[in-house]
Structures are given as structure tokens and as C-alpha cells.
Tab-separated table of C-alpha atoms in Angstrom:
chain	number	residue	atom	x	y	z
U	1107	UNK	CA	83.803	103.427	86.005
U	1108	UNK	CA	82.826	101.507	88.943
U	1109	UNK	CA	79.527	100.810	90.644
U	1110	UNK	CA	79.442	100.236	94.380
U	1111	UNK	CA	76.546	97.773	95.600
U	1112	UNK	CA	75.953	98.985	99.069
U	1113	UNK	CA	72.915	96.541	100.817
U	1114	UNK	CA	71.130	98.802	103.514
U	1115	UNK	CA	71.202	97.069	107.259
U	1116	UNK	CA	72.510	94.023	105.938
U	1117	UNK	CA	71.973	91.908	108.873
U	1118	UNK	CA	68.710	93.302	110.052
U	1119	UNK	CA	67.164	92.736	106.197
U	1120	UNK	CA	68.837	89.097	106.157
U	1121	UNK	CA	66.655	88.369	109.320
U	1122	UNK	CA	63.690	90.025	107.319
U	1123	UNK	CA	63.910	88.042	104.645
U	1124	UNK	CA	62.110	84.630	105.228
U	1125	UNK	CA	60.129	86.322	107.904
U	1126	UNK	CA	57.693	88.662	105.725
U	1127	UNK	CA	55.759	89.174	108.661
U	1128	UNK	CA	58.112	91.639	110.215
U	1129	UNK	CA	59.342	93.476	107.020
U	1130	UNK	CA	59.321	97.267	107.530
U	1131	UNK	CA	59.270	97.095	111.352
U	1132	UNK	CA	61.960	98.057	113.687
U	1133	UNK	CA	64.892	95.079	113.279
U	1134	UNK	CA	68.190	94.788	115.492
U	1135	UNK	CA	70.918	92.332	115.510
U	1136	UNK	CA	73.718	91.647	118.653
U	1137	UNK	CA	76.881	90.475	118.398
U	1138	UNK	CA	78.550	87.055	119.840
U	1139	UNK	CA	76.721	86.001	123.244
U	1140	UNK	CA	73.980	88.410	122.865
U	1141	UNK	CA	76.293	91.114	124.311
U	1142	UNK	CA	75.702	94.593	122.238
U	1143	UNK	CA	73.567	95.953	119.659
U	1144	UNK	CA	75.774	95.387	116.053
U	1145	UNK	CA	73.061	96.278	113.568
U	1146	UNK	CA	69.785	97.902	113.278
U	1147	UNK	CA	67.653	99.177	110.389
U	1148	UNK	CA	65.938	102.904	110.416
U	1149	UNK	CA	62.840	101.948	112.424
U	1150	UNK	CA	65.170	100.235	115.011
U	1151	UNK	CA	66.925	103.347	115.120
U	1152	UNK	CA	64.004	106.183	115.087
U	1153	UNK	CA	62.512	104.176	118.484
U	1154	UNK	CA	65.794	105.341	120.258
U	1155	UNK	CA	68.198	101.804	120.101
U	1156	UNK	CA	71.932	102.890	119.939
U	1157	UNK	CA	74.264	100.866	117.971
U	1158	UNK	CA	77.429	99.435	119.793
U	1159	UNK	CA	75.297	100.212	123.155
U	1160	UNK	CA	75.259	96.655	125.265
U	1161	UNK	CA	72.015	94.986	124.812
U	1162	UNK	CA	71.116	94.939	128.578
U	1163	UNK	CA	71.330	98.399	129.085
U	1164	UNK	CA	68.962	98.839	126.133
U	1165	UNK	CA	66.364	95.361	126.997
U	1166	UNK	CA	63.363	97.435	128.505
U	1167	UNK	CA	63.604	100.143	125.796
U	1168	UNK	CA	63.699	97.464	122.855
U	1169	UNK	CA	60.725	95.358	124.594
U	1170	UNK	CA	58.790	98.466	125.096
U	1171	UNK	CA	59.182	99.962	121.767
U	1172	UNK	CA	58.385	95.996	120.041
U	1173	UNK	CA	61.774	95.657	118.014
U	1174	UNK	CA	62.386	92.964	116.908
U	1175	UNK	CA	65.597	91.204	118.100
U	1176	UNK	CA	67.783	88.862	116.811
U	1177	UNK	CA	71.136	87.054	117.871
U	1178	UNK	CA	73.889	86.975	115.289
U	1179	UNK	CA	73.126	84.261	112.713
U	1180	UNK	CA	76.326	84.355	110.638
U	1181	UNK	CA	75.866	81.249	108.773
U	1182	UNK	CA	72.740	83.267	106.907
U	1183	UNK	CA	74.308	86.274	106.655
U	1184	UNK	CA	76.814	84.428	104.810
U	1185	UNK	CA	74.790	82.548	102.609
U	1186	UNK	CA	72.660	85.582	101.439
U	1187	UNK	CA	75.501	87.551	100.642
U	1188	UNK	CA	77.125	84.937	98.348
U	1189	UNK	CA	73.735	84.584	96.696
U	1190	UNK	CA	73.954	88.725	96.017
U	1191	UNK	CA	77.203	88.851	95.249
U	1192	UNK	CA	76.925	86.041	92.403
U	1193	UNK	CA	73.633	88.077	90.873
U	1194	UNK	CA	76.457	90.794	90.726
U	1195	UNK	CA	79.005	88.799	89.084
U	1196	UNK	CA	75.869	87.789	86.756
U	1197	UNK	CA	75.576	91.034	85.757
U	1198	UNK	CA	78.542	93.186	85.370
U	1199	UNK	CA	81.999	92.087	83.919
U	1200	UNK	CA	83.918	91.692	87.368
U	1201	UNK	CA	83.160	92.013	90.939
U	1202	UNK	CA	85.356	92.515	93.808
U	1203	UNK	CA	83.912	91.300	97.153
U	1204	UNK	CA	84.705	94.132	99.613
U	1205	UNK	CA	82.625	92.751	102.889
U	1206	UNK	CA	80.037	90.686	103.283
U	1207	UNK	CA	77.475	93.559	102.566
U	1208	UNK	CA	79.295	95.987	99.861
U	1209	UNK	CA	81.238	94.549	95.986
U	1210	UNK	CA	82.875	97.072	94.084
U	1211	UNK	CA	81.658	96.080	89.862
U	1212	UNK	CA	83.944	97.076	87.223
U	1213	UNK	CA	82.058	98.748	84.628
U	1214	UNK	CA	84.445	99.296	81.619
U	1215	UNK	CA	83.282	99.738	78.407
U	1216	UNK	CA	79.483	100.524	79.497
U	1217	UNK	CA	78.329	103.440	77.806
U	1218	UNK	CA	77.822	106.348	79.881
U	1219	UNK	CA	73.783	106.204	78.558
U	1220	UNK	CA	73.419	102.802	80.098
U	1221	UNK	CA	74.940	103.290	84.060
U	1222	UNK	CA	72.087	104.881	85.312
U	1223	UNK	CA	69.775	101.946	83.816
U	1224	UNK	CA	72.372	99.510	84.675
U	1225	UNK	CA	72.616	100.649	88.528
U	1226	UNK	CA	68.919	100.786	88.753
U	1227	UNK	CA	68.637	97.440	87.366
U	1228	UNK	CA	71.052	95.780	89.803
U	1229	UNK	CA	68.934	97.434	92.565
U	1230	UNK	CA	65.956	96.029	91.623
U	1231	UNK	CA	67.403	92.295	90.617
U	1232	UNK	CA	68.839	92.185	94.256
U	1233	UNK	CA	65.867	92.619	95.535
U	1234	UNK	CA	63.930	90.320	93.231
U	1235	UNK	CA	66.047	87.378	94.030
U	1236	UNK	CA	67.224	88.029	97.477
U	1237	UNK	CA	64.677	90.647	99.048
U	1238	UNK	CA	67.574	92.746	100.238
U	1239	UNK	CA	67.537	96.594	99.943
U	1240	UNK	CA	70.566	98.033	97.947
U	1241	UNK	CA	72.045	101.187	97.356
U	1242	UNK	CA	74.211	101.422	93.902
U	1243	UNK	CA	77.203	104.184	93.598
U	1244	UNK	CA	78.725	104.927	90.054
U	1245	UNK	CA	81.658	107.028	90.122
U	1246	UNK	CA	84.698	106.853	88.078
U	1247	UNK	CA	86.718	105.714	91.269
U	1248	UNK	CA	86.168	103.725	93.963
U	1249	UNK	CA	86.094	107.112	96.662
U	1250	UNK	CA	84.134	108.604	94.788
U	1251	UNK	CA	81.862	105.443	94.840
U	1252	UNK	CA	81.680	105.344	98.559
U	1253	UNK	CA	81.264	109.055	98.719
U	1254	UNK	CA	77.997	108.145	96.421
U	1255	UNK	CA	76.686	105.996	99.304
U	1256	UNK	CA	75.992	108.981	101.231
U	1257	UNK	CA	73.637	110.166	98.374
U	1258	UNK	CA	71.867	107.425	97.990
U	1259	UNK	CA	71.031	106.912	102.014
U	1260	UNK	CA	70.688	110.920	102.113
U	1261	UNK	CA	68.497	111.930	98.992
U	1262	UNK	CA	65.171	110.037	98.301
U	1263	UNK	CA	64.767	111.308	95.061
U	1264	UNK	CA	67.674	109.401	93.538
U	1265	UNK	CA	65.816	106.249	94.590
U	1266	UNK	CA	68.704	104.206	95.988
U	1267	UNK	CA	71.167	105.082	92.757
U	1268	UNK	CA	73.575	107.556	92.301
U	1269	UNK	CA	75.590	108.490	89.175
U	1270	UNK	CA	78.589	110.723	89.697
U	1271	UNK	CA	80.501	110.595	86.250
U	1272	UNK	CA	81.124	114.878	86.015
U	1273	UNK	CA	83.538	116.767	88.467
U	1274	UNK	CA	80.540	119.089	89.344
U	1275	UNK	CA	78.322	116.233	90.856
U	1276	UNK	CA	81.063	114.761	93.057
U	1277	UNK	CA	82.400	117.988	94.038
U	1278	UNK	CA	78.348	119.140	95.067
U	1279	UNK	CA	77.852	116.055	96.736
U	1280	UNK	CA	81.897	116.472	98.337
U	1281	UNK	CA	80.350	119.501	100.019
U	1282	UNK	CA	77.569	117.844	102.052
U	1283	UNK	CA	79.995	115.255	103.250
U	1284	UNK	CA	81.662	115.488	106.692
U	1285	UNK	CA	85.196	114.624	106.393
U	1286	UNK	CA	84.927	111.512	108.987
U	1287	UNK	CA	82.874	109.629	105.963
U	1288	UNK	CA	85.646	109.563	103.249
U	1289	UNK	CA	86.444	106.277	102.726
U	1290	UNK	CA	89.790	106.075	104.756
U	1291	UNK	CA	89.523	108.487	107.441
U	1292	UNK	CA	89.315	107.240	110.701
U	1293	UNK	CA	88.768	108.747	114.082
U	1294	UNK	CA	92.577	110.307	114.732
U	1295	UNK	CA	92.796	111.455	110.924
U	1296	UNK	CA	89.594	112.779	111.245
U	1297	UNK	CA	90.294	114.791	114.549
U	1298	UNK	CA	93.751	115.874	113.133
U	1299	UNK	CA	91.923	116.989	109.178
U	1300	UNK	CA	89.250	118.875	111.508
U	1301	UNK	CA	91.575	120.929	113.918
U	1302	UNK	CA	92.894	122.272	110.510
U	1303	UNK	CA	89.592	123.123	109.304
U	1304	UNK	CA	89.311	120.319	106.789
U	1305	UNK	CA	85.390	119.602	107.519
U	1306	UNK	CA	84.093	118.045	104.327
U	1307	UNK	CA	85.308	115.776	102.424
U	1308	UNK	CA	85.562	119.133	99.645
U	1309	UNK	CA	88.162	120.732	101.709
U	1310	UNK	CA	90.082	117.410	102.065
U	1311	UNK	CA	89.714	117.339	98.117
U	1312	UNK	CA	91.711	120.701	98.101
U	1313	UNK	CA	94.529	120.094	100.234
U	1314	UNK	CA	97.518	119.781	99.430
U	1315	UNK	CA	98.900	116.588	98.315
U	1316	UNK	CA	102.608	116.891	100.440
U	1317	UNK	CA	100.732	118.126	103.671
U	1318	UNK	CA	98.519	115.342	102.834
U	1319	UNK	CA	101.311	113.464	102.893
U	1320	UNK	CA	103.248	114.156	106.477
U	1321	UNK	CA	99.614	113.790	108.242
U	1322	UNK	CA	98.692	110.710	106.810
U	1323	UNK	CA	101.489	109.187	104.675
U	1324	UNK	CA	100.560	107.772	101.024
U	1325	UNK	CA	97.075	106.654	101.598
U	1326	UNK	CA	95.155	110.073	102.365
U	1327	UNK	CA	97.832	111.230	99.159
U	1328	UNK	CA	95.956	108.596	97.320
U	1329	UNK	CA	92.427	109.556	98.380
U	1330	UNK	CA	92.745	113.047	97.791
U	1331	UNK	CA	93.567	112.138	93.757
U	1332	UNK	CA	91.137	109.858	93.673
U	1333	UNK	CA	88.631	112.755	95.166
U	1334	UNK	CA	89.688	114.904	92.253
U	1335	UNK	CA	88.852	111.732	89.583
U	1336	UNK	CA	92.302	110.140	89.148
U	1337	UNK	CA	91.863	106.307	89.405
U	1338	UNK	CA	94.552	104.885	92.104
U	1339	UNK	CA	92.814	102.127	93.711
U	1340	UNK	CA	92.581	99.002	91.387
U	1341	UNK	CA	90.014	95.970	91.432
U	1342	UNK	CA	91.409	93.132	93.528
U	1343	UNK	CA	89.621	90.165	91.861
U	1344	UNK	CA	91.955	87.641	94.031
U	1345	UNK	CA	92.166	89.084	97.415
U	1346	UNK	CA	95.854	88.008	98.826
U	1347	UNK	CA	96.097	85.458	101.131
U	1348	UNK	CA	96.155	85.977	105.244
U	1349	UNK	CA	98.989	85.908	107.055
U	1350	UNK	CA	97.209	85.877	110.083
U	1351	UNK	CA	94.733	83.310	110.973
U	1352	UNK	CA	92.709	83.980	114.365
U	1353	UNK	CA	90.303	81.663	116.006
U	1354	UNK	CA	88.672	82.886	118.918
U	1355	UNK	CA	85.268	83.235	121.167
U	1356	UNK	CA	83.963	84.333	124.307
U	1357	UNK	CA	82.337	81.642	126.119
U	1358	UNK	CA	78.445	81.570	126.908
U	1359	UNK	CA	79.225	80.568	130.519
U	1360	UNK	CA	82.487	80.858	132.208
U	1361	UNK	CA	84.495	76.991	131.754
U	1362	UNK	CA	86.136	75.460	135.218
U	1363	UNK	CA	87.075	72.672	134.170
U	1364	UNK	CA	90.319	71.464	132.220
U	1365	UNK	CA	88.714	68.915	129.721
U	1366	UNK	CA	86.078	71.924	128.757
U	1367	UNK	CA	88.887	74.160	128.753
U	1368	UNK	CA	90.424	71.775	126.219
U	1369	UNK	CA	87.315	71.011	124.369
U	1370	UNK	CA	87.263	74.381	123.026
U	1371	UNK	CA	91.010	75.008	121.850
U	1372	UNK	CA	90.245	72.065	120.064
U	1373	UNK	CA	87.843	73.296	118.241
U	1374	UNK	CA	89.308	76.942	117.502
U	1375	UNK	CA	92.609	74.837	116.159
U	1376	UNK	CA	89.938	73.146	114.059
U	1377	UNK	CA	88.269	75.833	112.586
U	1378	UNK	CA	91.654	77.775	112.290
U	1379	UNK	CA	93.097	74.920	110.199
U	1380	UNK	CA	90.122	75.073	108.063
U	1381	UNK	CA	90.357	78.290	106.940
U	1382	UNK	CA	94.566	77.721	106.426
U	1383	UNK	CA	93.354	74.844	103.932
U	1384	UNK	CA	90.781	77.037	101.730
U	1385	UNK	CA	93.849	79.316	100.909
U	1386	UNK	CA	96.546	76.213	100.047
U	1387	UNK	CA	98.532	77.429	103.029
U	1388	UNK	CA	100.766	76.107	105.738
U	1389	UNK	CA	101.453	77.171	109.352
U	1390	UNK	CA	104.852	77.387	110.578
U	1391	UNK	CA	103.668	78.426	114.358
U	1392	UNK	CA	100.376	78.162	116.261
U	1393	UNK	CA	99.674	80.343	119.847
U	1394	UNK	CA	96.994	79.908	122.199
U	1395	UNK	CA	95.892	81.797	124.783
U	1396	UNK	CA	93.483	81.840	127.989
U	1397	UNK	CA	91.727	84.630	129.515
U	1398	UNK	CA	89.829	84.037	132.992
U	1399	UNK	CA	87.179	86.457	134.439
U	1400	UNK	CA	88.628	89.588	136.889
U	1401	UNK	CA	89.025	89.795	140.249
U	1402	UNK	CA	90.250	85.953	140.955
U	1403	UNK	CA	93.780	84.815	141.339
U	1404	UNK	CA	94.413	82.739	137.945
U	1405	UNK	CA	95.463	85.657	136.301
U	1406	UNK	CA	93.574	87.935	133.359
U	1407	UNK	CA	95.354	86.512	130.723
U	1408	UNK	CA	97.920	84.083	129.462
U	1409	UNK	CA	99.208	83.073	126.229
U	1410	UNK	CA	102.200	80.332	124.886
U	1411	UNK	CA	102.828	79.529	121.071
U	1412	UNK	CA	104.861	76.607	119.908
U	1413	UNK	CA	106.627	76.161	116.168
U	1414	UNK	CA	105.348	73.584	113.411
U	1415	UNK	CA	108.764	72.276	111.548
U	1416	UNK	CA	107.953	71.890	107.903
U	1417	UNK	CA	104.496	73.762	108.032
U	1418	UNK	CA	100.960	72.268	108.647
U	1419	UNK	CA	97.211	72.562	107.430
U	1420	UNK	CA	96.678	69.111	109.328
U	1421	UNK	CA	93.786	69.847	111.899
U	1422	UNK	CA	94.819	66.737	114.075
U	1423	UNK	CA	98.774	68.490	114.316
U	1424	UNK	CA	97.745	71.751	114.937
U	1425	UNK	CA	94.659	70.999	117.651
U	1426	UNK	CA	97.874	68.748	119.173
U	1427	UNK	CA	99.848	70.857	119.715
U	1428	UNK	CA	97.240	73.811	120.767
U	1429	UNK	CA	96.143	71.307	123.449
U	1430	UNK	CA	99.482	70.622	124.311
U	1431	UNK	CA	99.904	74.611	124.976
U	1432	UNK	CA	95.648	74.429	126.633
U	1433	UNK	CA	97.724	72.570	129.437
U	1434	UNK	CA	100.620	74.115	130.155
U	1435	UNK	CA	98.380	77.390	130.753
U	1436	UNK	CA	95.369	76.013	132.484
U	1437	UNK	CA	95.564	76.855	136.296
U	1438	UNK	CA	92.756	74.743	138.555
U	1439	UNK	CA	90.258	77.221	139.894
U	1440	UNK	CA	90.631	79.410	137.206
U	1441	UNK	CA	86.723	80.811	135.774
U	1442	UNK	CA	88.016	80.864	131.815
U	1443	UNK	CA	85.855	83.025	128.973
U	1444	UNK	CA	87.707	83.219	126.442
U	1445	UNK	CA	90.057	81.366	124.449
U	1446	UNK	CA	91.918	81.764	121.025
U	1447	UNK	CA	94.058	80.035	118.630
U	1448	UNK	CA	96.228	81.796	116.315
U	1449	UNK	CA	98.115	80.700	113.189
U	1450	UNK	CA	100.997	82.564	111.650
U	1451	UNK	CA	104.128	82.448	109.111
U	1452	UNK	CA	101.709	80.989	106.995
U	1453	UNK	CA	103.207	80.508	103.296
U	1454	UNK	CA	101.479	79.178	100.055
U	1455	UNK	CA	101.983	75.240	100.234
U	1456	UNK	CA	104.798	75.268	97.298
U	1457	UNK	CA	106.915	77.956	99.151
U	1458	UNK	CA	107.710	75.487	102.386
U	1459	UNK	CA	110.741	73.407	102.810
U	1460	UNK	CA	109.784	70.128	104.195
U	1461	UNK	CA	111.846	69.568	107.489
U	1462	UNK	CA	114.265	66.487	106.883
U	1463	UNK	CA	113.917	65.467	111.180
U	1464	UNK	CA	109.983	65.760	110.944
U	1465	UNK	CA	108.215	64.293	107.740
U	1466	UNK	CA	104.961	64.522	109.488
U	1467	UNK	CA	102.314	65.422	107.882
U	1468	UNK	CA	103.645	63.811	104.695
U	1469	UNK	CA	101.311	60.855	105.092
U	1470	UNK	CA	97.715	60.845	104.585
U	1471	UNK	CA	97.850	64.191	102.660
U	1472	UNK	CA	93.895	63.450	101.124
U	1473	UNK	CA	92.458	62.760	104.169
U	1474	UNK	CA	92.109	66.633	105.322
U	1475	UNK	CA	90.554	67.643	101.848
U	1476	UNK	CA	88.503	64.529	102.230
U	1477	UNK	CA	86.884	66.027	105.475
U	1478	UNK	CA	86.356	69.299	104.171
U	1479	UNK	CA	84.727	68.192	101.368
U	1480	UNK	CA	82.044	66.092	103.436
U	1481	UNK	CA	81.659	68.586	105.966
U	1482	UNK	CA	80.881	71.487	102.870
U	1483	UNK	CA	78.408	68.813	101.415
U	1484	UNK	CA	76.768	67.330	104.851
U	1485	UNK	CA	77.310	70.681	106.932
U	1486	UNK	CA	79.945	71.690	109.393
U	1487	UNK	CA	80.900	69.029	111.955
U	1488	UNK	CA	79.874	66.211	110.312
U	1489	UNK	CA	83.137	64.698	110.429
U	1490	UNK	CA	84.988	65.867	113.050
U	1491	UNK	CA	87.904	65.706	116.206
U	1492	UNK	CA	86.751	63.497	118.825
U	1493	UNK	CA	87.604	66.239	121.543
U	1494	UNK	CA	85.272	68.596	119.779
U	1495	UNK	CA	82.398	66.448	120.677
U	1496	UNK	CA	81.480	68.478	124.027
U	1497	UNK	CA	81.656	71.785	121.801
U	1498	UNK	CA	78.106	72.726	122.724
U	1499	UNK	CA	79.368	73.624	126.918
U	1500	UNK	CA	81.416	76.556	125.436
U	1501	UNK	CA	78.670	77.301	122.606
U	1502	UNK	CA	77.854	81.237	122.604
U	1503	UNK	CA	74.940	82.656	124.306
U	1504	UNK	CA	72.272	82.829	121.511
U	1505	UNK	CA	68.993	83.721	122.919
U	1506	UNK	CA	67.338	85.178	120.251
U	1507	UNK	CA	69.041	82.974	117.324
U	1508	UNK	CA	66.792	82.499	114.183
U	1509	UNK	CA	66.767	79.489	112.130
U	1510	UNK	CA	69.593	78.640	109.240
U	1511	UNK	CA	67.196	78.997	106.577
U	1512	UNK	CA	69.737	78.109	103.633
U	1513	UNK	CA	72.183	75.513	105.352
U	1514	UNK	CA	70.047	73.272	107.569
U	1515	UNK	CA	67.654	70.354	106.170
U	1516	UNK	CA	65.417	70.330	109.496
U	1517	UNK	CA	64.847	74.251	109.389
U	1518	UNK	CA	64.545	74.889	105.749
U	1519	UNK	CA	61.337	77.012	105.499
U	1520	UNK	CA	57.941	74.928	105.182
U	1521	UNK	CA	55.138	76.505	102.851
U	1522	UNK	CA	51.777	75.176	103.725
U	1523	UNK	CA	49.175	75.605	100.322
């Protein structure tokens, strides 16, 4: 069996939770430079605010009806969700992290007696501990388990937990479901299943397995048996490593000049190289590209990529050459917001070959795990590139930002007695 740990308007409750004050009133959350709305709770949503609708379309209606607005604050969001997701490890044998808001728990060799206790027990620790609402799915396969979100944001009476272990309560709740909200189905699937009169995700349950297969190959196959109960979808307690690192941001203003231009590709080869070094990996080719605003002569977009002989985690090589690449692109006059740095043929560490012409890199080797390790313990930045100094010039637009609660000595929150 599995239990899916679903926490209701993640990002709107994480704003909610060291502000008591505004609990149970309309919440909303916008993405990177304050630019749409990414996440609302119910009373957000019953005074009219549309999700994925730009924020300053929707400004008047959101002042007028009092919700409460809030710019991304992703450091938070992080730091609550690792707190829930450990109470989850706490508590069940194994947990596999799905997103920042959901963890699939493998509950084998539970009793059946003791899931409905369990999953309202989980419920209620998460919000003891974390004051974030939950939603728990039991079901025995993962599809199933989503499908048992639906009950549990759909039917009160359940209280936030629902226990599908018979064929007769997934296949009653299958029958409520639209098709589009099977795990899986996206927007073309969904128009194709619909046009053949698959509507709920009952009817998708029913079809057959080899049509199933020429409309949407081995993966709707697979949801379709495990929609009738057949396990297919394993835990993944070690998620595989990327092959595909991606650094990139929209500016808060638009960046003229070169040096700022620079400043910032730093910084995204930076973080990028980070993120190679928390798997072990190495980086046999970095790109970088520039995008300027419309209507202007310096282009929409360009983008150059250069190879790394031997592999590299090493932030100094890899902001190098991105710099290097920051140059060749730049064109004077140009009004840049965006920029990105990309890493890719990245390998585990013990799978490169060390180039024989360039032993870079080979020197030195603590000194990157050195910096991580201060900037996890002091905060991010505290050691850093000295072209990232000017970072704040290209900083997102974050009008509405709250405080970092967990990760900031000069904001954590005061309690006067």
C-alpha cells in the first residue's frame, strides 16, 4: 500500500505559517519578478483571483477584495517542506519525495486496521509541527493514490483522508473523476481520450490496454493497470541524477551594461556548479545564452556553448568559461532580461576520463567542498566569486517578499512575553 501526503496550497499555507494573523484569509503567491499569480488557497480563489493570470491584470481586484499577497519566497518553501517531509520519514518505513509539496510513503506490512488511523495521524502530526494543511491518499498504487487526492479536496466528510484498499471504492471514486486528473494525462492525451469518449478516469480504466498503447505508448498502458490495482510504478528512494543542469532568471530591470551583463552569468555558472557538486557530478559542456527585450536591433535571443575537457564541478572553470561565452554574445546597446547557464554530459565523478592535455581542475580538489560547506553553515554567498559581488542589479523584482523565517539570523521571528 502506499499513502500519498498531499499539503493543500503549499505556498500560500507556508506564508501563513509564522503569520497567524492572516490564517484562514484569502492568500496568493506570484512567481519570479512578481509577474503572475502561481498559488492561491480557497479564499484567494472564491474572491475571483485566477491562477497563472499576470498579477497586474488582477492588482485592483486583489487590493479590493484584501488578499493577501506575497512574492515567491523559495528559500521557506524549501525549508518547510524538508521539515514535513522528515516528520514523514519519522513515521512510515520509506518516503519518496515527489515535489516539494506531495511524498509518496511506503506502507508495507501495516495492517489494513491501522491505515485509516495511520493516515489520520500523519495529517494531524503535519500540522502539529509545521501548521500545514495535508491531505493523505491510501491506495494500493500510486494512481490510485493521486486519484484519492481528489476525494479528499472533494468530500468533507472524509476529513482530509482517504482509504481506497477495495476495487469498489476506487472504481466509485474513478467515476467522479474527469479523465484530465489521472495522474499522467496531460492536455493532448486528454483531448485525444475525450474525442473517444473516454471522460472519467473509469472509462480510461476500461480501455483497452493495446489501443492504450498506439495513443499513448507504455505509460497510459501502465496507468490503466495500475487503475485496475496492479502495482507498476515502484518507490524511487534515490531519485537518479540530472543530466541537465539549468540556471536561469529574468532580470528585475532590463541590464545595459556589459560588466552587469557579466555579473549575472557569473552567478548562474555559480549556482549551476553547485547543484553539479551535490550529485558527485562533472560537466563535460556548459552554454549560455542572452535574451534582450523586443523591438530593438540586438536581436531576441542568442546562445554559444563551449566543451570542458576532462569534466568540471569547479565553479571558478565553469563561471570562466560562461563569461568567456557572456562576451562573445554581448552586443552594446542591447536592453538584456534574461540570461541562462546550462550544464550538460554530466557523468558521476568516477565515470570521467581525465584529459591527459588539460589536468585542470586536478589541483585544489577540497577547496569547492570547502565553500559549500561554509556557505550551507553561514548561508548562501558567504563565500563567494568576486564578480558575483554586484548580484543584487540583476536581483528579481520582489515587492511583496516575506521574511526567511528558518534561514536568516536577523529575521528569525521575535516573541515578545
Amino acid at each position: 500500500m502506499y499513502a500519498l501526503c498531499d499539503q493543500r496550497s503549499f505556498y500560500a499555507s507556508c506564508e501563513a505559517v509564522f503569520r497567524p494573523d492572516i490564517r484562514g484569509q484569502a492568500i496568493c503567491v506570484l512567481s519570479n519578478n512578481d509577474g503572475c499569480v502561481v498559488a492561491l488557497n480557497d479564499q484567494a480563489k472564491a474572491a475571483g483571483v485566477k491562477k497563472f493570470e499576470p498579477f497586474f491584470k488582477q492588482r485592483q481586484l486583489i487590493q479590493r477584495a484584501g488578499v493577501h499577497t506575497f512574492s515567491s519566497n523559495y528559500a521557506l518553501y524549501d525549508n518547510i517542506s524538508s521539515r514535513i517531509m522528515k516528520t514523514l520519514q519519522d513515521h512510515t518505513p520509506s518516503v519518496e519525495i515527489y515535489s516539494i509539496d506531495e511524498g509518496f510513503c511506503d506502507l508495507s506490512g501495516i495492517p489494513a486496521e491501522d491505515l485509516k488511523p495511520l493516515g489520520r495521524s500523519l495529517r494531524q502530526t503535519v500540522w502539529n509541527e509545521q501548521r500545514i494543511p495535508c491531505g493523505v491518499s491510501i491506495a494500493p498504487t500510486k494512481t490510485i493514490a493521486k486519484l484519492g487526492q481528489y476525494a479528499t479536496k472533494k468530500i468533507p466528510k472524509i476529513d482530509g483522508v482517504a482509504v481506497l484498499t477495495h476495487p469498489h471504492q476506487w472504481e466509485w471514486l474513478a467515476r467522479r473523476v474527469p479523465v484530465a486528473e489521472v495522474w499522467g494525462v496531460g492536455r493532448r492525451l486528454n483531448a485525444t481520450l475525450t474525442s473517444m469518449g473516454v471522460v472519467s478516469a473509469h472509462d480510461l480504466a476500461l480501455l483497452d490496454k493495446s489501443l492504450a498503447r498506439k495513443i499513448g505508448g507504455l505509460p497510459l498502458a501502465r496507468t490503466i493497470r495500475e487503475l485496475n490495482g496492479e502495482p507498476c510504478i515502484p518507490m524511487e528512494l534515490n531519485p537518479p541524477n540530472k543530466q541537465q543542469i539549468i540556471c536561469s532568471r529574468s532580470f528585475g530591470t532590463k541590464l545595459y551594461q556589459l560588466e552587469d551583463v557579466l555579473e549575472s552569468v557569473s552567478t548562474f555558472a555559480s549556482r549551476a556548479a553547485e547543484k553539479l557538486r551535490s550529485q558527485d557530478s562533472l560537466a563535460g559542456r556548459v552554454s549560455v545564452w542572452l535574451m534582450a527585450g523586443q523591438h530593438q536591433r540586438a536581436g531576441l535571443s542568442e546562445a554559444s556553448s563551449v566543451n570542458l575537457p576532462g569534466g568540471s564541478d569547479d565553479s571558478r572553470r565553469i563561471a570562466r568559461e560562461a563569461v568567456a561565452i557572456a562576451k562573445r554574445l554581448y552586443r552594446p546597446g542591447g536592453r538584456y532580461i534574461k540570461a541562462g547557464v546550462e550544464l550538460v554530459d554530466i557523468r558521476p565523478r568516477e565515470f570521467w576520463q581525465m584529459d591527459l592535455l588539460n589536468r585542470e581542475g586536478e589541483t585544489n580538489k577540497s577547496l569547492m567542498p570547502v565553500v559549500d560547506k561554509i556557505n550551507r553553515i553561514y548561508g548562501r554567498d558567504t563565500v563567494m566569486l568576486a564578480r558575483q559581488s554586484g548580484a543584487s542589479r540583476f536581483s528579481m523584482k520582489q515587492e511583496f517578499l516575506s521574511k526567511s523565517y528558518l534561514s536568516k539570523w536577523n529575521e528569525i521571528p521575535v516573541i515578545s512575553c
